[in-house]
Short mmCIF file of N, CA and C in Angstrom, two decimals:
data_model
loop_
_atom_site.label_atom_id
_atom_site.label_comp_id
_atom_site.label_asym_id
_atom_site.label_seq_id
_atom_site.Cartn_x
_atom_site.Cartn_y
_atom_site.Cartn_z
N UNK O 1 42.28 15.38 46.24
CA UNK O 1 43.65 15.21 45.81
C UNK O 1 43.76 14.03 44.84
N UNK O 2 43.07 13.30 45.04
CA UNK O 2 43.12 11.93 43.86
C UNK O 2 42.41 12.56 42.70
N UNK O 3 41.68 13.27 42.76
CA UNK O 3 41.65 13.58 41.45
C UNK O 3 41.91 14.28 40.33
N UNK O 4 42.52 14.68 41.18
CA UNK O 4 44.03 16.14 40.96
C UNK O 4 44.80 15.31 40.16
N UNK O 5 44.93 13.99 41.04
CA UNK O 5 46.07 13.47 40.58
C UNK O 5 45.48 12.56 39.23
N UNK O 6 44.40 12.08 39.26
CA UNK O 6 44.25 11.24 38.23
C UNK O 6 44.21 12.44 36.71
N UNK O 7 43.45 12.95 36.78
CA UNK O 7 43.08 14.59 35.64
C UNK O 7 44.73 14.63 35.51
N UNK O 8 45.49 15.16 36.42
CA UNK O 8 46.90 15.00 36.14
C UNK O 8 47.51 13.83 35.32
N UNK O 9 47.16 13.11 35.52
CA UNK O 9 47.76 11.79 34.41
C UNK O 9 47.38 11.54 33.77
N UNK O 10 45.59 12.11 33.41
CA UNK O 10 45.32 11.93 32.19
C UNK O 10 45.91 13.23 31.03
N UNK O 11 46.07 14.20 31.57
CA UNK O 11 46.41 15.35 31.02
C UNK O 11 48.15 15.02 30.23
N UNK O 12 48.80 14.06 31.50
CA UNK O 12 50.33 14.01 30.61
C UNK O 12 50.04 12.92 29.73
N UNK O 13 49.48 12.19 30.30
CA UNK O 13 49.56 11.03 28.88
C UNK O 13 48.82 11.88 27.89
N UNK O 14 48.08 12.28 27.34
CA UNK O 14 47.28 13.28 26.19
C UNK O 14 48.62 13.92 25.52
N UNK O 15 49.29 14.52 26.61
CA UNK O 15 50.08 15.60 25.84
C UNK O 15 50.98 14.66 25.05
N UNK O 16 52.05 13.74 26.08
CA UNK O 16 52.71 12.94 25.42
C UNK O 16 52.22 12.14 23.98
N UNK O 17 51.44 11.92 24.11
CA UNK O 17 50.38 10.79 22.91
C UNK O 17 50.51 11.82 22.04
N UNK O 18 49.77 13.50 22.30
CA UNK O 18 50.47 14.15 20.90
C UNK O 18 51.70 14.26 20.24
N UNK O 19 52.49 14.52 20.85
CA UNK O 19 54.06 14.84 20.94
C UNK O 19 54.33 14.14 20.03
N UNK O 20 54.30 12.85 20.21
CA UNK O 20 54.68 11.46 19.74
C UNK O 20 53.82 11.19 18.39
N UNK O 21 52.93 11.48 18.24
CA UNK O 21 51.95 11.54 16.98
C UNK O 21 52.64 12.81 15.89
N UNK O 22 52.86 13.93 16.12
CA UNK O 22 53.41 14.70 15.69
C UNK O 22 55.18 14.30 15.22
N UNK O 23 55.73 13.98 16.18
CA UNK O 23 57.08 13.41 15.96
C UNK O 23 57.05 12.24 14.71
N UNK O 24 56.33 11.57 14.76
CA UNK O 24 56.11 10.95 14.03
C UNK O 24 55.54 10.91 12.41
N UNK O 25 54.77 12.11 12.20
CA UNK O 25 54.51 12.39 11.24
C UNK O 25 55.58 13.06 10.64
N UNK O 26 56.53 14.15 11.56
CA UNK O 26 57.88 14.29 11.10
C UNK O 26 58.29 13.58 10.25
N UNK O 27 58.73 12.25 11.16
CA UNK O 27 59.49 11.63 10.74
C UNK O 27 59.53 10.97 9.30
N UNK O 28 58.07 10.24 9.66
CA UNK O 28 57.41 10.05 7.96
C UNK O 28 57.75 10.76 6.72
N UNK O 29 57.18 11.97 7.08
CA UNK O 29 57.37 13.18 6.10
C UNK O 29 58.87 12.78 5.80
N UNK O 30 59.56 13.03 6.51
CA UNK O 30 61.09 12.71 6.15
C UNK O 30 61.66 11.77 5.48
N UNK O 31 61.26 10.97 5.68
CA UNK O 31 61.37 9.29 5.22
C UNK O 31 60.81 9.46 3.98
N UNK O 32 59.52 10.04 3.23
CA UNK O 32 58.86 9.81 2.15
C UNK O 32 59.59 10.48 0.98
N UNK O 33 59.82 11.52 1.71
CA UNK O 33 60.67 12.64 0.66
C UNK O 33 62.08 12.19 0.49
N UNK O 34 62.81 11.35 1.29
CA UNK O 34 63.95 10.81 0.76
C UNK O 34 64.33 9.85 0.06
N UNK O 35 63.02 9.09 0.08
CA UNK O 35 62.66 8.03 -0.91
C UNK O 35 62.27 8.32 -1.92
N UNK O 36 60.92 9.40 -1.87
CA UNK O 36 60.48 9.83 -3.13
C UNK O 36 61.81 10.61 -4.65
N UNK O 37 63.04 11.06 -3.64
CA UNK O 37 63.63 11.87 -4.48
C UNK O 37 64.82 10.53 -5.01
N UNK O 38 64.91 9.41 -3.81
CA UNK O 38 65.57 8.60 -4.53
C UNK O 38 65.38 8.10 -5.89
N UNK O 39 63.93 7.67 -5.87
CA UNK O 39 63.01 6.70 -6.90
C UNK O 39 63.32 7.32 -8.13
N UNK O 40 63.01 8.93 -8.11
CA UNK O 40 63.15 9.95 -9.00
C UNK O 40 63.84 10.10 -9.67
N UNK O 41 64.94 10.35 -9.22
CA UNK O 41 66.55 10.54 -9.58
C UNK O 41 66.81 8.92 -10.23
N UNK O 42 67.07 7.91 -9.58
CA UNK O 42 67.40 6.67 -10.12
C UNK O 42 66.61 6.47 -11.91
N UNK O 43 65.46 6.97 -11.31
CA UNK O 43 64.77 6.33 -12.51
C UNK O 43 64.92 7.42 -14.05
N UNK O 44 65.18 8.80 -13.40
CA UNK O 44 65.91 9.84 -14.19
C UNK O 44 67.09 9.52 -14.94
N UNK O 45 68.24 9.26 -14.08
CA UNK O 45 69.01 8.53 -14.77
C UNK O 45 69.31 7.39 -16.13
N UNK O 46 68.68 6.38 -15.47
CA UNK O 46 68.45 5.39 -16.02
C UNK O 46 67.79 5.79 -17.36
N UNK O 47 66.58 6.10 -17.37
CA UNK O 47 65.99 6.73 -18.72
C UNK O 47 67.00 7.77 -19.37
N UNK O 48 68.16 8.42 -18.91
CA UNK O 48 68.90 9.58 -20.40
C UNK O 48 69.94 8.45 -20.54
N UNK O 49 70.46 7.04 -19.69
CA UNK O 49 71.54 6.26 -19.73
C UNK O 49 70.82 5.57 -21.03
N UNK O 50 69.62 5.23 -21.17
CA UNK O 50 68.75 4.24 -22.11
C UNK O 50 68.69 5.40 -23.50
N UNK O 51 68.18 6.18 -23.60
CA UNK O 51 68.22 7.31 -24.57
C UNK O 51 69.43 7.25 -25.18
N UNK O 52 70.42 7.42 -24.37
CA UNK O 52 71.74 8.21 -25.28
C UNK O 52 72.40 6.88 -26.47
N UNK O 53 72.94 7.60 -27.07
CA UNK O 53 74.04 6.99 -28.59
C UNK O 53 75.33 6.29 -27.90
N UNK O 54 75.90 7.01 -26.98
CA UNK O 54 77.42 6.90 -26.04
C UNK O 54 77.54 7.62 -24.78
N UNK O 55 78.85 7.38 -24.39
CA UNK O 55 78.82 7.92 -23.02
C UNK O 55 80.26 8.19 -22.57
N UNK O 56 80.69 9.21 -21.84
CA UNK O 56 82.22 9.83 -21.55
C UNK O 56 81.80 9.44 -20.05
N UNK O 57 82.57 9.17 -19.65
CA UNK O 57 82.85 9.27 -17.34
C UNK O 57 84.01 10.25 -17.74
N UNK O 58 83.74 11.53 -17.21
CA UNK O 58 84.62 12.95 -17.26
C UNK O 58 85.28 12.69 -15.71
N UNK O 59 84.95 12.16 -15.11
CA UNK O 59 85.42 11.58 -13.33
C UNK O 59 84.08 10.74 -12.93
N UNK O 60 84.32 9.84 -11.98
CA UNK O 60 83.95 9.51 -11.23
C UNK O 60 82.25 9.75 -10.82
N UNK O 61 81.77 11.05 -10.88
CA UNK O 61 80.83 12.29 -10.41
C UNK O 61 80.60 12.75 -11.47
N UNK O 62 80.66 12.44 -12.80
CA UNK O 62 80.26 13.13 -13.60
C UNK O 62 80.26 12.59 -14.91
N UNK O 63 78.78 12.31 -15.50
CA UNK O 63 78.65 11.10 -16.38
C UNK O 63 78.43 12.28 -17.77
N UNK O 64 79.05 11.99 -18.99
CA UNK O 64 78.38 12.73 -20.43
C UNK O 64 78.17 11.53 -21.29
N UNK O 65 76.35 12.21 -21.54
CA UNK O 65 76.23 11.35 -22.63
C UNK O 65 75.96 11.73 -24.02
N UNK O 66 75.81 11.17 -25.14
CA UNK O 66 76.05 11.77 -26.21
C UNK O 66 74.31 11.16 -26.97
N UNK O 67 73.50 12.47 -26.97
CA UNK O 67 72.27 12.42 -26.89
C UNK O 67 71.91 12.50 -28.53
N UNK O 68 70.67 11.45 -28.99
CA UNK O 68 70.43 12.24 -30.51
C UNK O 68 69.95 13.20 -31.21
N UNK O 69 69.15 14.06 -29.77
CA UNK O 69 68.36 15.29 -29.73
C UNK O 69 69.84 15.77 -29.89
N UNK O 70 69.69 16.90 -31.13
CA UNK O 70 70.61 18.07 -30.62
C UNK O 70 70.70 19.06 -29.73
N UNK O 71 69.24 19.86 -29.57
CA UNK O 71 69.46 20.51 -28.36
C UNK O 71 69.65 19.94 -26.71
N UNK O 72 69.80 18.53 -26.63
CA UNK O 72 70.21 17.64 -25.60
C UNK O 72 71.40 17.30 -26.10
N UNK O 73 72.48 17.51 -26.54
CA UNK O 73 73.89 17.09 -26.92
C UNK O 73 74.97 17.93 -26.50
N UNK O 74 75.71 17.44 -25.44
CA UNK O 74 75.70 16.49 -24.51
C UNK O 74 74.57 16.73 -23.28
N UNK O 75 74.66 15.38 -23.00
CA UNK O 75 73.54 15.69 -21.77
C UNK O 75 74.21 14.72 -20.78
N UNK O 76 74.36 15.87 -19.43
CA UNK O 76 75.45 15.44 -18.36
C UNK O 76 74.95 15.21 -17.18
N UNK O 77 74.97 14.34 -16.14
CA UNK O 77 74.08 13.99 -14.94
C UNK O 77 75.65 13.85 -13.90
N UNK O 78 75.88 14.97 -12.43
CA UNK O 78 76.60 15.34 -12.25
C UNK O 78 76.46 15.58 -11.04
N UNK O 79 77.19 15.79 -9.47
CA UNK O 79 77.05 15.81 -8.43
C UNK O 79 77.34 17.66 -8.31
N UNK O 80 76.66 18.62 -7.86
CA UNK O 80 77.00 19.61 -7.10
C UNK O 80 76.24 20.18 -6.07
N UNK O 81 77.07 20.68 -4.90
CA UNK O 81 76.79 20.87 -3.92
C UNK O 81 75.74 20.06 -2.88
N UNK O 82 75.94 19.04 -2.98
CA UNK O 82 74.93 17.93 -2.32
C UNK O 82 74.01 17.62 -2.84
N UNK O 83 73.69 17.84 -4.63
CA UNK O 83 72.34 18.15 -5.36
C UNK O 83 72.85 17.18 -6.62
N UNK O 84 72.07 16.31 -6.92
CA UNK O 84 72.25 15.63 -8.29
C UNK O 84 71.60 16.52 -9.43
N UNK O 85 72.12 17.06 -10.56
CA UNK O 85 71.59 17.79 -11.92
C UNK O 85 71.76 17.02 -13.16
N UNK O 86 70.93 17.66 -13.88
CA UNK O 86 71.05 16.96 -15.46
C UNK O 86 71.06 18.52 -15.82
N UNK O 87 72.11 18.41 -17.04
CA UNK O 87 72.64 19.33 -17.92
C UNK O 87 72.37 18.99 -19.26
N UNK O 88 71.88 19.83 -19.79
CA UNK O 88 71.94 20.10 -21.10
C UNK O 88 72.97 20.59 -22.04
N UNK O 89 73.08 20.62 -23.30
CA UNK O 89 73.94 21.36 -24.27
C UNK O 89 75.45 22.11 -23.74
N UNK O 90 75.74 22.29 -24.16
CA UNK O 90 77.74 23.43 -23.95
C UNK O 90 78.28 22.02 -24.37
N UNK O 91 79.14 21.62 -22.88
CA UNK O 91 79.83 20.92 -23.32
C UNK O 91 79.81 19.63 -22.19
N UNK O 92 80.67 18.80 -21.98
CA UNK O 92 80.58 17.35 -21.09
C UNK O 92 81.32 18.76 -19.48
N UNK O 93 82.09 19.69 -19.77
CA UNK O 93 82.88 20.17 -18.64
C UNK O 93 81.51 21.19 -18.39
N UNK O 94 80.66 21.86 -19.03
CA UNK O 94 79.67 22.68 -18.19
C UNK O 94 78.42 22.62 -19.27
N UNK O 95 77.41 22.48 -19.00
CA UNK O 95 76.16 22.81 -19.58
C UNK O 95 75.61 23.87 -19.81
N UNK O 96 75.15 24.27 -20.81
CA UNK O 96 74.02 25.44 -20.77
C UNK O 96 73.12 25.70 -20.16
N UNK O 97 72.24 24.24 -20.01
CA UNK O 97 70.86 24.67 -19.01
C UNK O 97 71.46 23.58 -18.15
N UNK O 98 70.83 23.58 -16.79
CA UNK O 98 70.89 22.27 -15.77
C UNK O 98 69.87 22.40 -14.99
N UNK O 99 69.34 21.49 -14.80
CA UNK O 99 68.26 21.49 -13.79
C UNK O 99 68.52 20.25 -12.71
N UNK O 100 68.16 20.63 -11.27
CA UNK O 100 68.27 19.70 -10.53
C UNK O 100 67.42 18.26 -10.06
N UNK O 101 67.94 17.69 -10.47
CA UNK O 101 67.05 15.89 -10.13
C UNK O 101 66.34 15.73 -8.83
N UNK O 102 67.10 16.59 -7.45
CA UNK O 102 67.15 15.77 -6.12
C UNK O 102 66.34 17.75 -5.45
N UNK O 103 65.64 17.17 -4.54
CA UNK O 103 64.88 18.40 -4.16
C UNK O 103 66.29 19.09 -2.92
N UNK O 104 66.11 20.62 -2.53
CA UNK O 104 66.88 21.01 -1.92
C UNK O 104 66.85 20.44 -0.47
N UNK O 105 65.46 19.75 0.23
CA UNK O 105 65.70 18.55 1.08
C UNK O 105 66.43 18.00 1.71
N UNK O 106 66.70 17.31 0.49
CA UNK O 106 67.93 15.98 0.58
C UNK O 106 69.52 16.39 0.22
N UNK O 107 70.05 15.62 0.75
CA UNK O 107 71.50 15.57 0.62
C UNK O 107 72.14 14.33 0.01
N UNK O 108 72.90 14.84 -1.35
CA UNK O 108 73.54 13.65 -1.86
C UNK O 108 74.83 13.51 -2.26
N UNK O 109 75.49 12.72 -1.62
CA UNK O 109 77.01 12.20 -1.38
C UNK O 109 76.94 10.81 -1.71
N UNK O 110 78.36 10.54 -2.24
CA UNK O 110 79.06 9.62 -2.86
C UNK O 110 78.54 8.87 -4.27
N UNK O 111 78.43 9.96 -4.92
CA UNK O 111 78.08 9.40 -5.91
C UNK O 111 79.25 9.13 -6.66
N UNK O 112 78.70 7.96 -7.92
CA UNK O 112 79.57 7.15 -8.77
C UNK O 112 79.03 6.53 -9.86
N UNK O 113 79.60 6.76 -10.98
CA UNK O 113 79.22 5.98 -12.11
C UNK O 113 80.57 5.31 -12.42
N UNK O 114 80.28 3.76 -12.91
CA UNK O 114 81.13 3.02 -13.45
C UNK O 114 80.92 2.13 -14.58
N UNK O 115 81.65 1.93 -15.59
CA UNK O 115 81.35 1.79 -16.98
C UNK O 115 81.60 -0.12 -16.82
N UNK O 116 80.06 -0.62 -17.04
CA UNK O 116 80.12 -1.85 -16.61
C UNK O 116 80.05 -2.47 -18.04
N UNK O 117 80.40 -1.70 -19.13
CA UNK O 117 80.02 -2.41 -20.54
C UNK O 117 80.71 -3.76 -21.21
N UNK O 118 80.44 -4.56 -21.51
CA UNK O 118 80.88 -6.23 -21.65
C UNK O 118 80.67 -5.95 -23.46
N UNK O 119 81.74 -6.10 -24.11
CA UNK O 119 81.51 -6.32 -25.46
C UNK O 119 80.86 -4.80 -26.20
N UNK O 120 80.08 -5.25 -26.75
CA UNK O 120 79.14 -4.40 -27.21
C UNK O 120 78.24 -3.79 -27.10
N UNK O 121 77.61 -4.42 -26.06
CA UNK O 121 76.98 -3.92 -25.04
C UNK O 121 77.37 -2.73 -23.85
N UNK O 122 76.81 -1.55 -24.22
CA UNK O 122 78.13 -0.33 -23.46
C UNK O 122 76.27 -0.25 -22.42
N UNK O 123 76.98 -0.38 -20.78
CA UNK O 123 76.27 -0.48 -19.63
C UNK O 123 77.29 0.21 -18.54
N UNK O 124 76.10 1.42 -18.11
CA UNK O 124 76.84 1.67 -16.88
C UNK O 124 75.79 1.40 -15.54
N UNK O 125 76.91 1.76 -14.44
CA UNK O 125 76.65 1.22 -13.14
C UNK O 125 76.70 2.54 -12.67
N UNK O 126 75.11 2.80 -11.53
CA UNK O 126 75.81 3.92 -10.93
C UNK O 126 75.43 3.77 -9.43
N UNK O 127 75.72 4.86 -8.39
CA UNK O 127 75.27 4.51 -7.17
C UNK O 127 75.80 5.78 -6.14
N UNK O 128 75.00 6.18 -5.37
CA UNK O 128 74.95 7.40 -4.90
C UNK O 128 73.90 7.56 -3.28
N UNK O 129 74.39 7.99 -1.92
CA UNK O 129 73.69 8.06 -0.72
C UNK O 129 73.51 8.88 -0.79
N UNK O 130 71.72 9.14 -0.15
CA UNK O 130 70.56 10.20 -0.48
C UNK O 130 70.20 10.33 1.50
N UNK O 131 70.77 11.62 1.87
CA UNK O 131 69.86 11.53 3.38
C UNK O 131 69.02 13.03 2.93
N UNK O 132 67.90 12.55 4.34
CA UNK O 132 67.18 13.56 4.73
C UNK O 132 67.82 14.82 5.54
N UNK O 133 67.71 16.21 5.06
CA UNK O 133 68.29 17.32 5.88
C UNK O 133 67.57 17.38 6.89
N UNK O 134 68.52 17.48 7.85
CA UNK O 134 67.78 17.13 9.15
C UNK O 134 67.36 18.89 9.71
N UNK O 135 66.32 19.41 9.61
CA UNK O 135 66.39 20.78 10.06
C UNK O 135 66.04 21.56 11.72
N UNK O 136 65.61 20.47 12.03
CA UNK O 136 64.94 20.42 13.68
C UNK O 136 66.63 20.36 14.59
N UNK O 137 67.60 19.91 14.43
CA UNK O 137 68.49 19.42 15.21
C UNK O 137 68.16 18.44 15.48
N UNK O 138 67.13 17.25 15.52
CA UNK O 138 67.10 16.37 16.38
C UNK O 138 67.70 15.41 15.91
N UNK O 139 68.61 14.12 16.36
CA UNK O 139 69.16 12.87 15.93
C UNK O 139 68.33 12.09 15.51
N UNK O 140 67.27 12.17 16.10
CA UNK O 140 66.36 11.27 15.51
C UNK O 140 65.21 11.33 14.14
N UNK O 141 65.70 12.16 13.57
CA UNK O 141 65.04 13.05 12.57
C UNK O 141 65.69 12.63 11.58
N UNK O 142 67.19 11.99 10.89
CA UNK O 142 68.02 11.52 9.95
C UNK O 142 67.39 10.56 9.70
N UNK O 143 67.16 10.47 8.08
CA UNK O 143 66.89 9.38 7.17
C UNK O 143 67.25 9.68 6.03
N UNK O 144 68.74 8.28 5.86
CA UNK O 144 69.65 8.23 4.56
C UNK O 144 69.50 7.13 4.17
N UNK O 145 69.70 6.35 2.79
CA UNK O 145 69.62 5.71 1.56
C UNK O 145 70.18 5.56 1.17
N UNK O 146 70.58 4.23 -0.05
CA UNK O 146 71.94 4.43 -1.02
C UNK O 146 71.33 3.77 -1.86
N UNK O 147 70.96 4.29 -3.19
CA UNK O 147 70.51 3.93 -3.87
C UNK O 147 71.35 3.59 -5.21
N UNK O 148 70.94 2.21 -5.74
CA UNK O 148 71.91 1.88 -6.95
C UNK O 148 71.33 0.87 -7.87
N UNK O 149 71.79 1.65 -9.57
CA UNK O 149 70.84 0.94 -10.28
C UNK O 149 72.40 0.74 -11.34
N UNK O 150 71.59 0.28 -12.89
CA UNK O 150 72.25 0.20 -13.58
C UNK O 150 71.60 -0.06 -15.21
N UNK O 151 71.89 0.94 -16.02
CA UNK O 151 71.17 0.96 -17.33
C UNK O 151 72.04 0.73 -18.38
N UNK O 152 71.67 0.20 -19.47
CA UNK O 152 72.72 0.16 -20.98
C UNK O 152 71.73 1.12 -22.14
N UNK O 153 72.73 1.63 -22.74
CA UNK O 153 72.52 2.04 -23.61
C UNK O 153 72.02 1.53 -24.88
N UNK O 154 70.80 1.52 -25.46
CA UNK O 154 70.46 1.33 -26.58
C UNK O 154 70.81 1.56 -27.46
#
């Protein structure tokens, strides 16, 4: 019987020790990809904010900039459906092409651009929370971000 019982406790601690190794790599995974899409996106931004000639705030959520590429004119960086996009060509109200910045992953809310330009210097501010979709149900599986930068225009 004792060794029933010991084999028994070595057997739950094993299992647990996986569980927890696995949970954990979850979690990671989760964590990397919400960072990775932050870094992405921020630094996306920032580079068409540095590119462009000028810049419209159409709202709040929705930045146009006025690009010297023509087939990039306007080029619009824009919140839909929990997904940050960059738009190409039409117009500042809809683009022709758009492609999305932020992987289907992540979830992104509250975004904001604000026109921080001093003089002559035309600088905007932007800033936007990036979580992880949590797909397991578990609470402990959420990992969100708020990431915020700020570029001027050349």
């Amino acid at each position: 019987i004792i060794y029933i019982a010991i084999v028994s406790g070595i057997g739950m601690a094993s299992v647990m020790f996986v569980t927890n190794l696995v949970t954990s790599r979850v979690k990671s995974s989760l964590e990397e990809n919400v960072i990775h899409n932050m870094r992405l996106s921020t630094r996306r931004i920032a580079y068409e904010i540095r590119q462009a000639t000028g810049f419209t705030l159409t709202s709040a959520t929705d930045l146009c900039l006025t690009s010297p590429t023509i087939g990039r004119n306007p080029t619009r960086i824009y919140l839909s459906s929990n997904r940050l996009y960059l738009g190409f060509g039409g117009s500042c109200a809809s683009s022709t092409t758009s492609y999305p910045l932020t992987s289907a992953d992540v979830s992104v809310t509250n975004l904001s651009f604000k026109d921080s330009s001093a003089g002559a210097a035309k600088a905007i501010d932007f800033t936007y929370k990036i979580s992880g979709l949590n797909t397991t149900g578990s609470q402990e599986w959420i990992y969100d971000t708020t990431a915020s930068s700020s570029a001027s225009i050349r």
